[in-house]
CSV table of C-alpha atoms and ligand atoms in Angstrom, one decimal:
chain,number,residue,atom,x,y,z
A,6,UNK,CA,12.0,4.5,27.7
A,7,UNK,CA,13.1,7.9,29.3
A,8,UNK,CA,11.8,11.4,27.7
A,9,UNK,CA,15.3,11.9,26.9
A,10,UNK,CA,16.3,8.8,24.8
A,11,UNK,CA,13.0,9.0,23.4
A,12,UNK,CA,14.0,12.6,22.3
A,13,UNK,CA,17.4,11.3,21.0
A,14,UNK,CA,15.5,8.6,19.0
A,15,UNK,CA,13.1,11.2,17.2
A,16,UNK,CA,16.1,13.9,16.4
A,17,UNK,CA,18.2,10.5,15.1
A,18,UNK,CA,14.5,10.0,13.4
A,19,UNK,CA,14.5,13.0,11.9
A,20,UNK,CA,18.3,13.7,10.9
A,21,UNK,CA,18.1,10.1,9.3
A,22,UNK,CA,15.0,10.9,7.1
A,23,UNK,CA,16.6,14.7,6.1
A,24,UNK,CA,19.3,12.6,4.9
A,25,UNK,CA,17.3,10.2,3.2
A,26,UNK,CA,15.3,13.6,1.6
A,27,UNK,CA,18.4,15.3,0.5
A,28,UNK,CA,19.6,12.2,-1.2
A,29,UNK,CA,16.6,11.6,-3.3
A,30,UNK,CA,16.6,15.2,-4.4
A,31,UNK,CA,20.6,14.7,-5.4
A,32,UNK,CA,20.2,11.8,-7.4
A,33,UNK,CA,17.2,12.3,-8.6
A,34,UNK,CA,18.4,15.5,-10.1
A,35,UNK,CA,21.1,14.1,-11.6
A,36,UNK,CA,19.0,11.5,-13.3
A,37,UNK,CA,16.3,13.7,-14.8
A,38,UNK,CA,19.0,16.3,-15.9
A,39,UNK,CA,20.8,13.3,-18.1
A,40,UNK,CA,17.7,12.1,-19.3
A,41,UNK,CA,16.5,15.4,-20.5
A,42,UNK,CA,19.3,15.5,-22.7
A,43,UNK,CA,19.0,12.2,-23.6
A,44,UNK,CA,15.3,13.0,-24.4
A,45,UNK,CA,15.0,16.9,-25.5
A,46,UNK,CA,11.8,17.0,-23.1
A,47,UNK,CA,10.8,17.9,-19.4
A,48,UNK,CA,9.5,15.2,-18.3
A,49,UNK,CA,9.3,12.1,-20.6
A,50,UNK,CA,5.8,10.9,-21.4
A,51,UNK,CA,6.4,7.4,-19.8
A,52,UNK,CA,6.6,8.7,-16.7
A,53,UNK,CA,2.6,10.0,-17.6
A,54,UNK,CA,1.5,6.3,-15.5
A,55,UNK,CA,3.8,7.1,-12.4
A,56,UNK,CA,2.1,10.4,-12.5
A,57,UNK,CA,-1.2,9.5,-12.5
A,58,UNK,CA,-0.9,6.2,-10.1
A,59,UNK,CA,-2.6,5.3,-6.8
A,60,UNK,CA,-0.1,5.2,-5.5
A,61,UNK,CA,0.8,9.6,-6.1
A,62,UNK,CA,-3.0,9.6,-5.3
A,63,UNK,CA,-2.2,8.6,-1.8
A,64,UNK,CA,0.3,11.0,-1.5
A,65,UNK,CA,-2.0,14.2,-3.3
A,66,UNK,CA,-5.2,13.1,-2.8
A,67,UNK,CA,-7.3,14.6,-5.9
A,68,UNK,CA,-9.7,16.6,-3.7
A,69,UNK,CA,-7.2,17.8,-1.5
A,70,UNK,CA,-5.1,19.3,-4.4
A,71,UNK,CA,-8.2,21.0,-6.2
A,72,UNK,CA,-9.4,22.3,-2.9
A,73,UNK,CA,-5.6,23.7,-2.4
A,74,UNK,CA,-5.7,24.9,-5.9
A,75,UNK,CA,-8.9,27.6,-5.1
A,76,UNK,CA,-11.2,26.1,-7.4
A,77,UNK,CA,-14.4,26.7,-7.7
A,78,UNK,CA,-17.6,25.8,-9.6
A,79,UNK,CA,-18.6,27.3,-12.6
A,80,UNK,CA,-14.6,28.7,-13.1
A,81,UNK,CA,-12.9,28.5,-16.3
A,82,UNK,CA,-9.9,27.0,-15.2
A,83,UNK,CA,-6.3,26.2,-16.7
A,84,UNK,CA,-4.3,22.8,-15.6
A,85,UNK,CA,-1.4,24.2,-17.1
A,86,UNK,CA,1.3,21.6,-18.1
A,87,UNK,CA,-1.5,19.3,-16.9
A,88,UNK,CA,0.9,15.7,-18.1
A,89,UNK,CA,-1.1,12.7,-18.0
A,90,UNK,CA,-4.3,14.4,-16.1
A,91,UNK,CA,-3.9,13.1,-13.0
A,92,UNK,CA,-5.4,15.7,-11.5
A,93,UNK,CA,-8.3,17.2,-14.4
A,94,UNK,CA,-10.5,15.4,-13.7
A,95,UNK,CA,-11.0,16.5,-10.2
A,96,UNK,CA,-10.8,19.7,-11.5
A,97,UNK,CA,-13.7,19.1,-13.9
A,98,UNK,CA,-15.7,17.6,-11.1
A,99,UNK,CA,-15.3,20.8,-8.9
A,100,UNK,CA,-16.3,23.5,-11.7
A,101,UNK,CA,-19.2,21.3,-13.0
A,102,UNK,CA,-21.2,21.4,-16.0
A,103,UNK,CA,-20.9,25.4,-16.1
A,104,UNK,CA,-17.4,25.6,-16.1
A,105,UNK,CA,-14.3,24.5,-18.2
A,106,UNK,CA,-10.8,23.5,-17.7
A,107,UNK,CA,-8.1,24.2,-20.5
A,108,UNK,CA,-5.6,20.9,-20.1
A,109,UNK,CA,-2.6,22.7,-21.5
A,110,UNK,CA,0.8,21.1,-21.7
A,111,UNK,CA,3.9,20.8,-24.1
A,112,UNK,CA,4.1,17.4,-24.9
A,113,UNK,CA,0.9,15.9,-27.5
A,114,UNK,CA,2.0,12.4,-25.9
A,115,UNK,CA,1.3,13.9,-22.3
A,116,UNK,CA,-2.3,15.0,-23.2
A,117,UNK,CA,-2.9,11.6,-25.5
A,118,UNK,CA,-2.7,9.9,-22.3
A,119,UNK,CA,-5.5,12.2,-20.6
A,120,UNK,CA,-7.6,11.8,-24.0
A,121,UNK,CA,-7.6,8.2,-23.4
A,122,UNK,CA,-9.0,8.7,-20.0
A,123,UNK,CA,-11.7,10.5,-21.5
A,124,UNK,CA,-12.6,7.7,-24.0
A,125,UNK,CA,-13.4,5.6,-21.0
A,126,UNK,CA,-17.3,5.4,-20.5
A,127,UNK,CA,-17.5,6.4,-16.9
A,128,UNK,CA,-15.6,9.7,-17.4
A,129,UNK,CA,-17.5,10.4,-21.0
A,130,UNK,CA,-19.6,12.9,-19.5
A,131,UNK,CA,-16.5,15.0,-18.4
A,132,UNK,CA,-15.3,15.6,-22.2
A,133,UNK,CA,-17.5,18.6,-22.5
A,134,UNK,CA,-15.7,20.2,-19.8
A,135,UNK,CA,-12.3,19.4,-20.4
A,136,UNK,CA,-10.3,21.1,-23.5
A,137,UNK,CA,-7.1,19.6,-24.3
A,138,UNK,CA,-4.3,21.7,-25.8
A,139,UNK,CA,-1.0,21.6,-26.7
A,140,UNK,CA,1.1,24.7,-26.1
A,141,UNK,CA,3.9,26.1,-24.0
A,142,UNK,CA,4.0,28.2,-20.6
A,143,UNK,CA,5.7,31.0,-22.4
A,144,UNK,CA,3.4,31.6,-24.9
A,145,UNK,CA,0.1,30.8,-23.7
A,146,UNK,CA,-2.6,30.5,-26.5
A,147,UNK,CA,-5.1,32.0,-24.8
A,148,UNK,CA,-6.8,35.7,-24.6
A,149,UNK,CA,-6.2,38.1,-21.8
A,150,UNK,CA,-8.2,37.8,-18.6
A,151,UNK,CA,-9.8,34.6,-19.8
A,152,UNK,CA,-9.4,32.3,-16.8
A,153,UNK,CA,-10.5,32.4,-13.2
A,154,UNK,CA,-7.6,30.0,-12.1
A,155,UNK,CA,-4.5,28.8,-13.3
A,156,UNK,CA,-2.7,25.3,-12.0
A,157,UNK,CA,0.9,24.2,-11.9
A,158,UNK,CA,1.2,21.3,-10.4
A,159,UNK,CA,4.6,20.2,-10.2
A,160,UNK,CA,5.4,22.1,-13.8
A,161,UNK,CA,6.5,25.8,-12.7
A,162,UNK,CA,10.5,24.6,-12.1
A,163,UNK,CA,10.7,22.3,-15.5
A,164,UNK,CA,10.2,25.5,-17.2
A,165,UNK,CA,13.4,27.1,-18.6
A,166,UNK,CA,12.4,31.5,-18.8
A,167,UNK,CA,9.8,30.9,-15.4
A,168,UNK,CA,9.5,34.8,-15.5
A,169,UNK,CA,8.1,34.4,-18.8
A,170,UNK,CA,6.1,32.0,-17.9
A,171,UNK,CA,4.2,33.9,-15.1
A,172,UNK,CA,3.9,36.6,-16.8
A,173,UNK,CA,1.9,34.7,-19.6
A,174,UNK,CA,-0.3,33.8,-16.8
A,175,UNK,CA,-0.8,36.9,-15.4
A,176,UNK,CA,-1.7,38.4,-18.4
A,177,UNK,CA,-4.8,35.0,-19.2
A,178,UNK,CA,-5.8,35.4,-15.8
A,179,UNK,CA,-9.0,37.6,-14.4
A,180,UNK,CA,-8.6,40.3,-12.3
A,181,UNK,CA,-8.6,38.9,-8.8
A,182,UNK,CA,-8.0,35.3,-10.2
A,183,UNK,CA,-5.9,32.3,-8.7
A,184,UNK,CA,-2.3,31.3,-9.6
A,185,UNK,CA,-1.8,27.8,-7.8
A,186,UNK,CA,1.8,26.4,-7.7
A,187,UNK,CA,2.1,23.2,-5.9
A,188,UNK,CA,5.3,21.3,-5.9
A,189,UNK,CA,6.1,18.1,-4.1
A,190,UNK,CA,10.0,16.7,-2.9
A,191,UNK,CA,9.8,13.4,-4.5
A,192,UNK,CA,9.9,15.7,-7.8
A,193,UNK,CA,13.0,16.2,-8.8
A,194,UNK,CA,12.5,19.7,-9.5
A,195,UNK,CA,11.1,20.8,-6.5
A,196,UNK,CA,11.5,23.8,-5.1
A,197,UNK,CA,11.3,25.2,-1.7
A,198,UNK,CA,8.1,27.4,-0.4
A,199,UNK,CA,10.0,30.8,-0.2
A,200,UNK,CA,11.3,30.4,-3.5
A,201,UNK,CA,7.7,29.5,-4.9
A,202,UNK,CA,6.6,32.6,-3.2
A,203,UNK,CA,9.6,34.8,-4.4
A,204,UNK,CA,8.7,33.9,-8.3
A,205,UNK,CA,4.9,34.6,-8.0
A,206,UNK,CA,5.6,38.1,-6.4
A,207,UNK,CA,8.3,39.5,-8.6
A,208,UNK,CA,5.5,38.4,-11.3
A,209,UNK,CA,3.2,40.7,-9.5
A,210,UNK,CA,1.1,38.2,-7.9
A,211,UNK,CA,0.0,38.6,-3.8
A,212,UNK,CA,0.5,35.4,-1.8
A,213,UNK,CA,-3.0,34.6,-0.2
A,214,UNK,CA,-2.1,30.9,1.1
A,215,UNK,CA,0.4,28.2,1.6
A,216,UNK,CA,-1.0,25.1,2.1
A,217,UNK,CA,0.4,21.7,3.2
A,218,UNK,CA,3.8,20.7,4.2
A,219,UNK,CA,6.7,22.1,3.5
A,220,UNK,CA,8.0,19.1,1.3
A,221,UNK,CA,4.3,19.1,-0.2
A,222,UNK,CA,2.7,22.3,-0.7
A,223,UNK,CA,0.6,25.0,-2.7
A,224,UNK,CA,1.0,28.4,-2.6
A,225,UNK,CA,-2.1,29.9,-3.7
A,226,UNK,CA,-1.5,33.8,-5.3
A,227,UNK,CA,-4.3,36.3,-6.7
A,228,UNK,CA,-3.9,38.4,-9.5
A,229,UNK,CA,-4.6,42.2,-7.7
A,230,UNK,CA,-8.1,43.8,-9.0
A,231,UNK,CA,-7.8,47.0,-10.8
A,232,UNK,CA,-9.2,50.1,-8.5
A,233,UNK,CA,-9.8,52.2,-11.7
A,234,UNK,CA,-8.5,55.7,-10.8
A,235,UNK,CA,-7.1,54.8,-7.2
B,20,LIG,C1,6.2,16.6,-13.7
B,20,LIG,S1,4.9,16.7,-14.9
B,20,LIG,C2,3.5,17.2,-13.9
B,20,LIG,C3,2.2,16.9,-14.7
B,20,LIG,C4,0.9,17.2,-13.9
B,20,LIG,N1,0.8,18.6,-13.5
B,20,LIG,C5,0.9,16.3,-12.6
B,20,LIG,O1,1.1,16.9,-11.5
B,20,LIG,O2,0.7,15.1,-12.7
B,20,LIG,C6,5.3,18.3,-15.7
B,20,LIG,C7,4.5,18.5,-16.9
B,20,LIG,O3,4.7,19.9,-17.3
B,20,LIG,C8,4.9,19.9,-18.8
B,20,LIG,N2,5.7,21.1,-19.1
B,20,LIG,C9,7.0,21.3,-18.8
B,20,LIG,N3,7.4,22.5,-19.3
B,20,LIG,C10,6.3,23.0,-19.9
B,20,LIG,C11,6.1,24.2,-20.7
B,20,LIG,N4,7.1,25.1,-20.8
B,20,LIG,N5,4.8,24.5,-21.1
B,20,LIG,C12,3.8,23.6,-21.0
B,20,LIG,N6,4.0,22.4,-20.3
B,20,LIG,C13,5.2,22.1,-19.8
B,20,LIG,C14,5.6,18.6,-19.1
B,20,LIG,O4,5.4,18.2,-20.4
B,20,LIG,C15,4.9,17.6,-18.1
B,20,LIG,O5,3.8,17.0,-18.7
């Protein structure tokens, strides 16, 4: 095969599987918008197993996702609209027995799922770490500058006042502490990078990474220290 059909074949390649990518997103967002109604939640709890399956594993690997995220050992960390856990436990295992994570997330069905998990013998030892809590993104129940990192994993476009949102978690979060948002294009709510990065800085927050793909990223933001009388 000649460089040049080759080069045809990868541009048909690529135009074929934009296509396929801006299809998903147009029907999927159609779906989840009727369901919603339908439902009177974000995401409805069923989709809790899809969430947490080997299958999304392969796609976000845990350790990739909580490296991406910033975290760190001994943090106090919040997995904010957290679902089904799929990713908490990871989170646990990275702050160890010194730190915490706060699984926070609107829906009790959502978190019943994760409590289950942590019935299971083999992840016992993580339910002194993990604290589950119903609540909303807009009104976090949690003290200012209580948390060294904050999570959203595929949450931050369900939300309907975002603004709100961030600004609840700038207010829980440290000085100097991480706001992760990942999001991911097989979610219907996905949102481009810039965009991502747009929200976080009118919230007051500095970009400090993006990691991943474009259709599978985290951008990584700190919360600016406070130089007392600069
Ligand atoms: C698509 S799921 C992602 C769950 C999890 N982060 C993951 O990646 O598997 C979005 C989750 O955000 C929660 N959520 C949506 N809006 C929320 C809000 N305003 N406050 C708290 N949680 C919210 C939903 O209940 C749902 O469990």
């Amino acid at each position: 095969m000649s460089t040049r059909s080759l080069f045809r074949r990868l541009k048909t390649l690529a135009a074929g599987l934009l296509a396929l990518i801006v299809l998903h997103q147009t029907l999927a967002r159609l779906l989840s918008k009727t369901l919603r109604r339908r439902m009177q939640v974000p995401a409805p709890a069923p989709l809790g197993r899809l969430l947490d399956s080997a299958f999304r594993r392969r796609l976000q690997p845990e350790e990739d996702m909580v490296r991406r995220c910033g975290i760190k050992k001994g943090m106090r960390v919040l997995d904010l609209g957290c679902g089904s856990g799929a990713f908490t436990l990871a989170m646990a295992k990275q702050v160890g027995e010194k730190g915490e994570v706060v699984a926070l997330d609107l829906q009790p069905k959502m978190l019943k799922s994760l409590q289950r998990k942590l019935q299971q013998p083999q992840n016992h030892r993580w339910q002194k770490i993990i604290h589950t809590s119903v609540g909303a993104a807009q009104a976090l129940p949690l003290p200012s500058e209580s948390v060294n990192a904050c999570c959203l994993i595929s949450v931050l476009q369900e939300v309907p006042r975002r603004e709100q949102a961030l600004s609840e978690v700038y207010r829980v979060l440290k000085q100097g502490g991480v706001l992760a948002v990942s999001e991911f294009v097989i979610d219907p709510d996905y949102a481009l990078p810039h965009t991502t990065m747009r929200l976080g800085e009118q919230a007051g927050f500095i970009v400090e990474a993006v990691e991943g793909k474009p259709w599978n990223y985290t951008v990584r933001f700190r919360k600016p220290q406070n130089i007392e009388g600069g």
